[in-house]
Amino acid sequence: MLVKPLWIAIFLIQVLFENRCFLVDAVQLGFDFHKFVMQWPGSVCTLEKCPEVWTIHGLWPGRNDGQDPNIKVGNYNETVIEELKNNNELEILWPSLNIKNKNEDFWKHEWSKHGSCAELGFENYFKETLALAHRYNITGILQQNEVLENERTKVDAIKQAVSASTGRIPIVKSKCIKNKKSLYEIEICLDKTLQPIDCVEYTFYPKVKQAGNPNAPLQLAQTNENGCESSINGQTRIQMSSPFLLTILLWHCCVFFKT
Ligand code: 5GP
């Protein structure tokens, strides 16, 4: 008898977790600056044929306190996207590099998570982002400076090249792929009028808990010689993927109450 309401509870809690904006909407958070984010296909692309140039990840409004802005205005507009697709710029400069996502899914995601908080309006958000990709031609900048992306980590050289071209300090991110650091993204920071500013890099040290010992103090994650995270003393790291774990937990409660 309790099963039905519990399933409804599971569903509602999951929806709330996955759409954090419902939970934090009480506090309206505007934004302070934008980040124009380019991604390197060499590290993220799962398509059969990957681009050989840097492509757009998105234009993300950000806050100085590190929180995500949540004042969302406007819905995804397929008609505008169809018009913008006319000259193929969107597909070429802003493709989804994930074989599981269509381009439209990626644009929709970028709009609903980031663009709708950017106070630019739907059409302008996409137009301005494309314009930024022309203004900051990362592939060209790196070629001019003879920085080759396929060399795994050249973070400092890339930072220097981009900062010489924009006059401001960017963020260059690498990602651990198969336990080795690979170049991943370049972020150029912009003020609200889309003029370049220095980026401020926040470092969050991942904390880990020892498996089987819930009372042990949290420890800093250890990294291997490539700078990638490794387990503590061979023990497994406990990772909390909240909606997923919550569903499993509630499922167990459900079975418990039923029996
Ligand atoms: P974001 O990093 O913008 O918050 O989230 C990116 C989301 O878009 C992820 O869920 C990812 O699976 C999806 N996605 C689709 N195509 C791409 C892509 O080309 N690059 C990245 N980074 N994410 C993509």
Coordinates of C-alpha atoms and ligand atoms in Angstrom, one line a residue:
M1 CA 0.0 0.0 0.0
L2 CA 2.9 2.3 0.8
V3 CA 4.6 1.5 -2.5
K4 CA 2.7 4.0 -4.7
P5 CA 3.3 7.1 -2.6
L6 CA 7.0 6.1 -2.1
W7 CA 7.4 5.9 -5.9
I8 CA 5.9 9.3 -6.2
A9 CA 8.3 10.6 -3.5
I10 CA 11.3 9.1 -5.3
F11 CA 10.2 10.7 -8.6
L12 CA 9.7 14.1 -7.0
I13 CA 12.9 14.1 -5.1
Q14 CA 14.8 13.1 -8.2
V15 CA 13.2 15.9 -10.2
L16 CA 14.1 18.4 -7.5
F17 CA 17.8 17.2 -7.4
E18 CA 18.2 17.2 -11.1
N19 CA 16.8 20.6 -11.5
R20 CA 18.6 22.3 -8.7
C21 CA 17.1 25.6 -9.7
F22 CA 13.8 24.6 -8.0
L23 CA 15.7 24.3 -4.7
V24 CA 17.6 27.5 -4.9
D25 CA 15.1 29.7 -6.7
A26 CA 14.2 31.3 -3.4
V27 CA 17.5 33.1 -3.6
Q28 CA 17.9 34.9 -6.9
L29 CA 21.5 34.8 -8.1
G30 CA 22.5 37.1 -11.0
F31 CA 25.9 37.0 -12.7
D32 CA 29.1 39.0 -12.6
F33 CA 31.0 37.9 -15.7
H34 CA 31.0 35.6 -18.7
K35 CA 33.3 32.7 -19.6
F36 CA 33.7 31.8 -23.2
V37 CA 34.7 28.1 -23.2
M38 CA 36.4 26.3 -26.1
Q39 CA 37.0 22.6 -26.1
W40 CA 39.7 20.5 -27.6
P41 CA 38.2 17.6 -29.6
G42 CA 41.3 15.5 -29.0
S43 CA 40.2 15.0 -25.4
V44 CA 36.4 14.9 -25.6
C45 CA 35.3 13.8 -29.0
T46 CA 33.6 10.4 -29.4
L47 CA 32.4 11.0 -33.0
E48 CA 33.6 8.9 -35.9
K49 CA 35.0 11.9 -37.5
C50 CA 36.2 14.5 -35.1
P51 CA 37.0 18.2 -35.9
E52 CA 40.7 19.0 -35.9
V53 CA 40.2 22.5 -34.6
W54 CA 39.0 23.9 -31.2
T55 CA 35.2 24.1 -31.0
I56 CA 32.8 26.0 -28.8
H57 CA 31.7 24.4 -25.5
G58 CA 29.6 27.4 -24.4
L59 CA 29.3 30.9 -23.1
W60 CA 28.7 30.7 -19.3
P61 CA 27.7 33.5 -17.0
G62 CA 29.6 33.2 -13.7
R63 CA 29.6 34.7 -10.3
N64 CA 32.5 36.1 -8.2
D65 CA 31.4 33.9 -5.2
G66 CA 31.7 30.8 -7.3
Q67 CA 28.0 29.9 -7.2
D68 CA 26.0 29.3 -10.4
P69 CA 23.6 32.1 -11.4
N70 CA 19.9 31.0 -11.5
I71 CA 17.9 33.8 -12.9
K72 CA 16.7 32.1 -16.1
V73 CA 14.9 34.0 -18.8
G74 CA 13.5 32.6 -22.1
N75 CA 12.8 29.2 -23.6
Y76 CA 14.8 27.3 -26.2
N77 CA 13.5 28.5 -29.6
E78 CA 13.8 25.9 -32.4
T79 CA 12.7 28.4 -35.1
V80 CA 15.6 30.8 -34.3
I81 CA 18.0 27.9 -34.3
E82 CA 16.8 26.8 -37.7
E83 CA 17.4 30.3 -39.0
L84 CA 20.9 30.4 -37.4
K85 CA 21.7 27.0 -38.9
N86 CA 21.3 28.4 -42.4
N87 CA 24.9 29.2 -42.9
N88 CA 26.2 26.1 -41.1
E89 CA 28.2 28.2 -38.6
L90 CA 26.6 26.6 -35.6
E91 CA 27.3 23.1 -36.8
I92 CA 30.9 23.9 -37.7
L93 CA 31.9 26.1 -34.7
W94 CA 29.6 24.6 -32.0
P95 CA 29.1 20.9 -32.7
S96 CA 28.4 18.3 -30.1
L97 CA 31.5 16.1 -29.9
N98 CA 29.6 13.5 -28.0
I99 CA 28.3 10.7 -30.2
K100 CA 25.3 10.2 -27.9
N101 CA 24.1 13.8 -28.2
K102 CA 22.7 15.5 -31.3
N103 CA 23.9 19.1 -31.9
E104 CA 20.4 20.3 -31.0
D105 CA 20.6 18.5 -27.6
F106 CA 23.9 20.1 -26.8
W107 CA 22.7 23.6 -27.8
K108 CA 19.5 23.1 -25.8
H109 CA 21.5 22.0 -22.8
E110 CA 23.9 25.0 -23.1
W111 CA 21.0 27.4 -23.4
S112 CA 19.0 26.0 -20.4
K113 CA 21.9 25.6 -18.1
H114 CA 24.0 28.7 -19.0
G115 CA 22.6 30.9 -21.8
S116 CA 19.2 31.5 -20.2
C117 CA 21.1 33.2 -17.3
A118 CA 23.2 35.4 -19.5
E119 CA 20.8 38.3 -20.1
L120 CA 21.5 38.3 -23.8
G121 CA 18.3 37.0 -25.1
F122 CA 18.0 33.7 -27.1
E123 CA 19.1 34.8 -30.6
N124 CA 21.8 37.1 -29.3
Y125 CA 23.2 34.5 -27.0
F126 CA 24.0 32.2 -29.9
K127 CA 25.1 35.0 -32.3
E128 CA 27.4 36.6 -29.7
T129 CA 28.9 33.2 -28.9
L130 CA 29.6 32.5 -32.6
A131 CA 31.1 36.0 -32.9
L132 CA 33.4 35.3 -29.9
A133 CA 34.6 32.1 -31.7
H134 CA 35.7 34.4 -34.6
R135 CA 37.2 37.0 -32.4
Y136 CA 39.2 34.4 -30.4
N137 CA 40.3 31.9 -33.0
I138 CA 42.0 29.6 -30.6
T139 CA 43.3 27.2 -33.3
G140 CA 44.8 30.1 -35.1
I141 CA 46.3 31.7 -32.0
L142 CA 48.0 28.5 -31.0
Q143 CA 49.3 27.8 -34.5
Q144 CA 50.8 31.3 -34.7
N145 CA 52.5 30.6 -31.5
E146 CA 53.5 27.2 -32.6
V147 CA 51.8 25.5 -29.7
L148 CA 50.7 22.0 -30.8
E149 CA 47.6 20.7 -29.0
N150 CA 48.5 17.1 -29.5
E151 CA 51.4 17.4 -27.1
R152 CA 49.6 16.3 -23.9
T153 CA 50.0 19.2 -21.6
K154 CA 51.3 22.6 -22.6
V155 CA 49.2 24.5 -20.2
D156 CA 51.7 27.3 -19.6
A157 CA 52.6 27.8 -23.3
I158 CA 48.9 27.9 -24.2
K159 CA 48.1 30.4 -21.4
Q160 CA 50.9 32.6 -22.6
A161 CA 49.8 32.5 -26.3
V162 CA 46.1 33.2 -25.5
S163 CA 47.0 35.9 -23.0
A164 CA 49.3 37.6 -25.6
S165 CA 46.5 37.6 -28.0
T166 CA 43.6 38.7 -25.7
G167 CA 45.7 40.9 -23.3
R168 CA 44.1 39.0 -20.4
I169 CA 44.8 35.8 -18.4
P170 CA 42.7 32.8 -19.5
I171 CA 42.1 29.5 -17.7
V172 CA 43.5 26.4 -19.4
K173 CA 42.1 23.1 -18.2
S174 CA 43.4 19.6 -18.6
K175 CA 41.5 16.4 -17.9
C176 CA 42.7 12.9 -16.9
I177 CA 42.1 10.5 -19.7
K178 CA 43.3 6.9 -19.2
N179 CA 45.2 8.2 -16.2
K180 CA 47.2 10.8 -18.2
K181 CA 46.5 14.5 -18.3
S182 CA 45.2 15.8 -21.7
L183 CA 44.5 19.3 -22.8
Y184 CA 40.7 19.9 -22.4
E185 CA 39.4 23.4 -22.4
I186 CA 40.3 27.1 -22.7
E187 CA 38.2 29.7 -20.9
I188 CA 38.4 33.3 -21.8
C189 CA 36.7 35.6 -19.2
L190 CA 34.7 38.6 -20.3
D191 CA 32.8 41.3 -18.5
K192 CA 29.1 41.9 -18.9
T193 CA 29.8 43.8 -22.1
L194 CA 31.8 40.9 -23.5
Q195 CA 35.1 42.7 -23.2
P196 CA 38.0 40.4 -22.0
I197 CA 39.0 40.5 -18.3
D198 CA 41.5 38.3 -16.3
C199 CA 40.1 35.0 -15.2
V200 CA 40.4 34.0 -11.5
E201 CA 41.1 30.4 -11.0
Y202 CA 39.5 28.6 -8.1
T203 CA 41.2 25.4 -7.0
F204 CA 38.9 23.0 -5.2
Y205 CA 40.9 20.1 -3.6
P206 CA 38.8 17.0 -3.9
K207 CA 38.2 15.4 -0.5
V208 CA 37.8 11.7 -0.2
K209 CA 36.6 9.3 2.5
Q210 CA 38.2 6.0 3.3
A211 CA 36.0 3.1 2.3
G212 CA 34.8 1.0 5.3
N213 CA 35.7 3.6 7.8
P214 CA 33.0 6.3 8.0
N215 CA 34.6 7.9 11.1
A216 CA 38.0 8.5 9.5
P217 CA 38.7 12.2 8.7
L218 CA 38.3 13.3 5.2
Q219 CA 41.6 13.3 3.3
L220 CA 42.9 15.1 0.3
A221 CA 42.7 13.0 -2.9
Q222 CA 46.1 11.7 -3.9
T223 CA 47.5 12.1 -7.4
N224 CA 49.8 9.9 -9.4
E225 CA 52.9 11.1 -11.2
N226 CA 50.7 12.3 -14.1
G227 CA 48.8 14.6 -11.7
C228 CA 45.7 12.3 -12.0
E229 CA 43.7 11.3 -8.9
S230 CA 44.5 7.9 -7.5
S231 CA 42.9 5.8 -4.7
I232 CA 44.1 6.1 -1.1
N233 CA 46.4 3.2 -0.1
G234 CA 44.8 1.1 -2.7
Q235 CA 41.3 1.7 -1.2
T236 CA 38.3 2.5 -3.2
R237 CA 37.2 6.1 -3.3
I238 CA 33.6 6.6 -2.3
Q239 CA 31.8 8.8 -4.8
M240 CA 28.4 10.3 -4.1
S241 CA 26.3 10.7 -7.2
S242 CA 23.3 12.1 -5.2
P243 CA 20.3 11.5 -7.4
F244 CA 21.4 8.0 -8.3
L245 CA 22.3 6.9 -4.7
L246 CA 19.2 8.5 -3.4
T247 CA 17.1 6.5 -5.8
I248 CA 18.8 3.3 -4.7
L249 CA 18.3 4.2 -1.0
L250 CA 14.6 5.0 -1.5
W251 CA 14.2 1.8 -3.5
H252 CA 15.6 -0.2 -0.5
C253 CA 13.2 1.7 1.8
C254 CA 10.4 0.8 -0.5
V255 CA 11.2 -2.9 -0.4
F256 CA 11.7 -2.7 3.3
F257 CA 8.3 -1.2 4.0
K258 CA 6.6 -3.5 1.5
T259 CA 7.9 -6.6 3.3
Ligands
5GP1 P1 28.3 21.7 -19.2 O1 29.7 21.3 -19.1 O2 28.0 22.7 -20.3 O3 27.7 22.1 -17.9 O4 27.6 20.3 -19.7 C1 27.8 19.7 -20.9 C2 26.8 18.6 -21.1 O5 26.6 18.5 -22.5 C3 27.2 17.2 -20.7 O6 26.1 16.6 -20.1 C4 27.6 16.5 -21.9 O7 27.3 15.1 -21.9 C5 26.8 17.2 -23.0 N1 27.6 17.3 -24.2 C6 27.1 17.1 -25.5 N2 28.0 17.4 -26.4 C7 29.1 17.8 -25.7 C8 30.4 18.2 -26.1 O8 30.8 18.3 -27.3 N3 31.3 18.6 -25.1 C9 30.9 18.6 -23.8 N4 31.8 19.0 -22.9 N5 29.7 18.2 -23.4 C10 28.8 17.8 -24.3

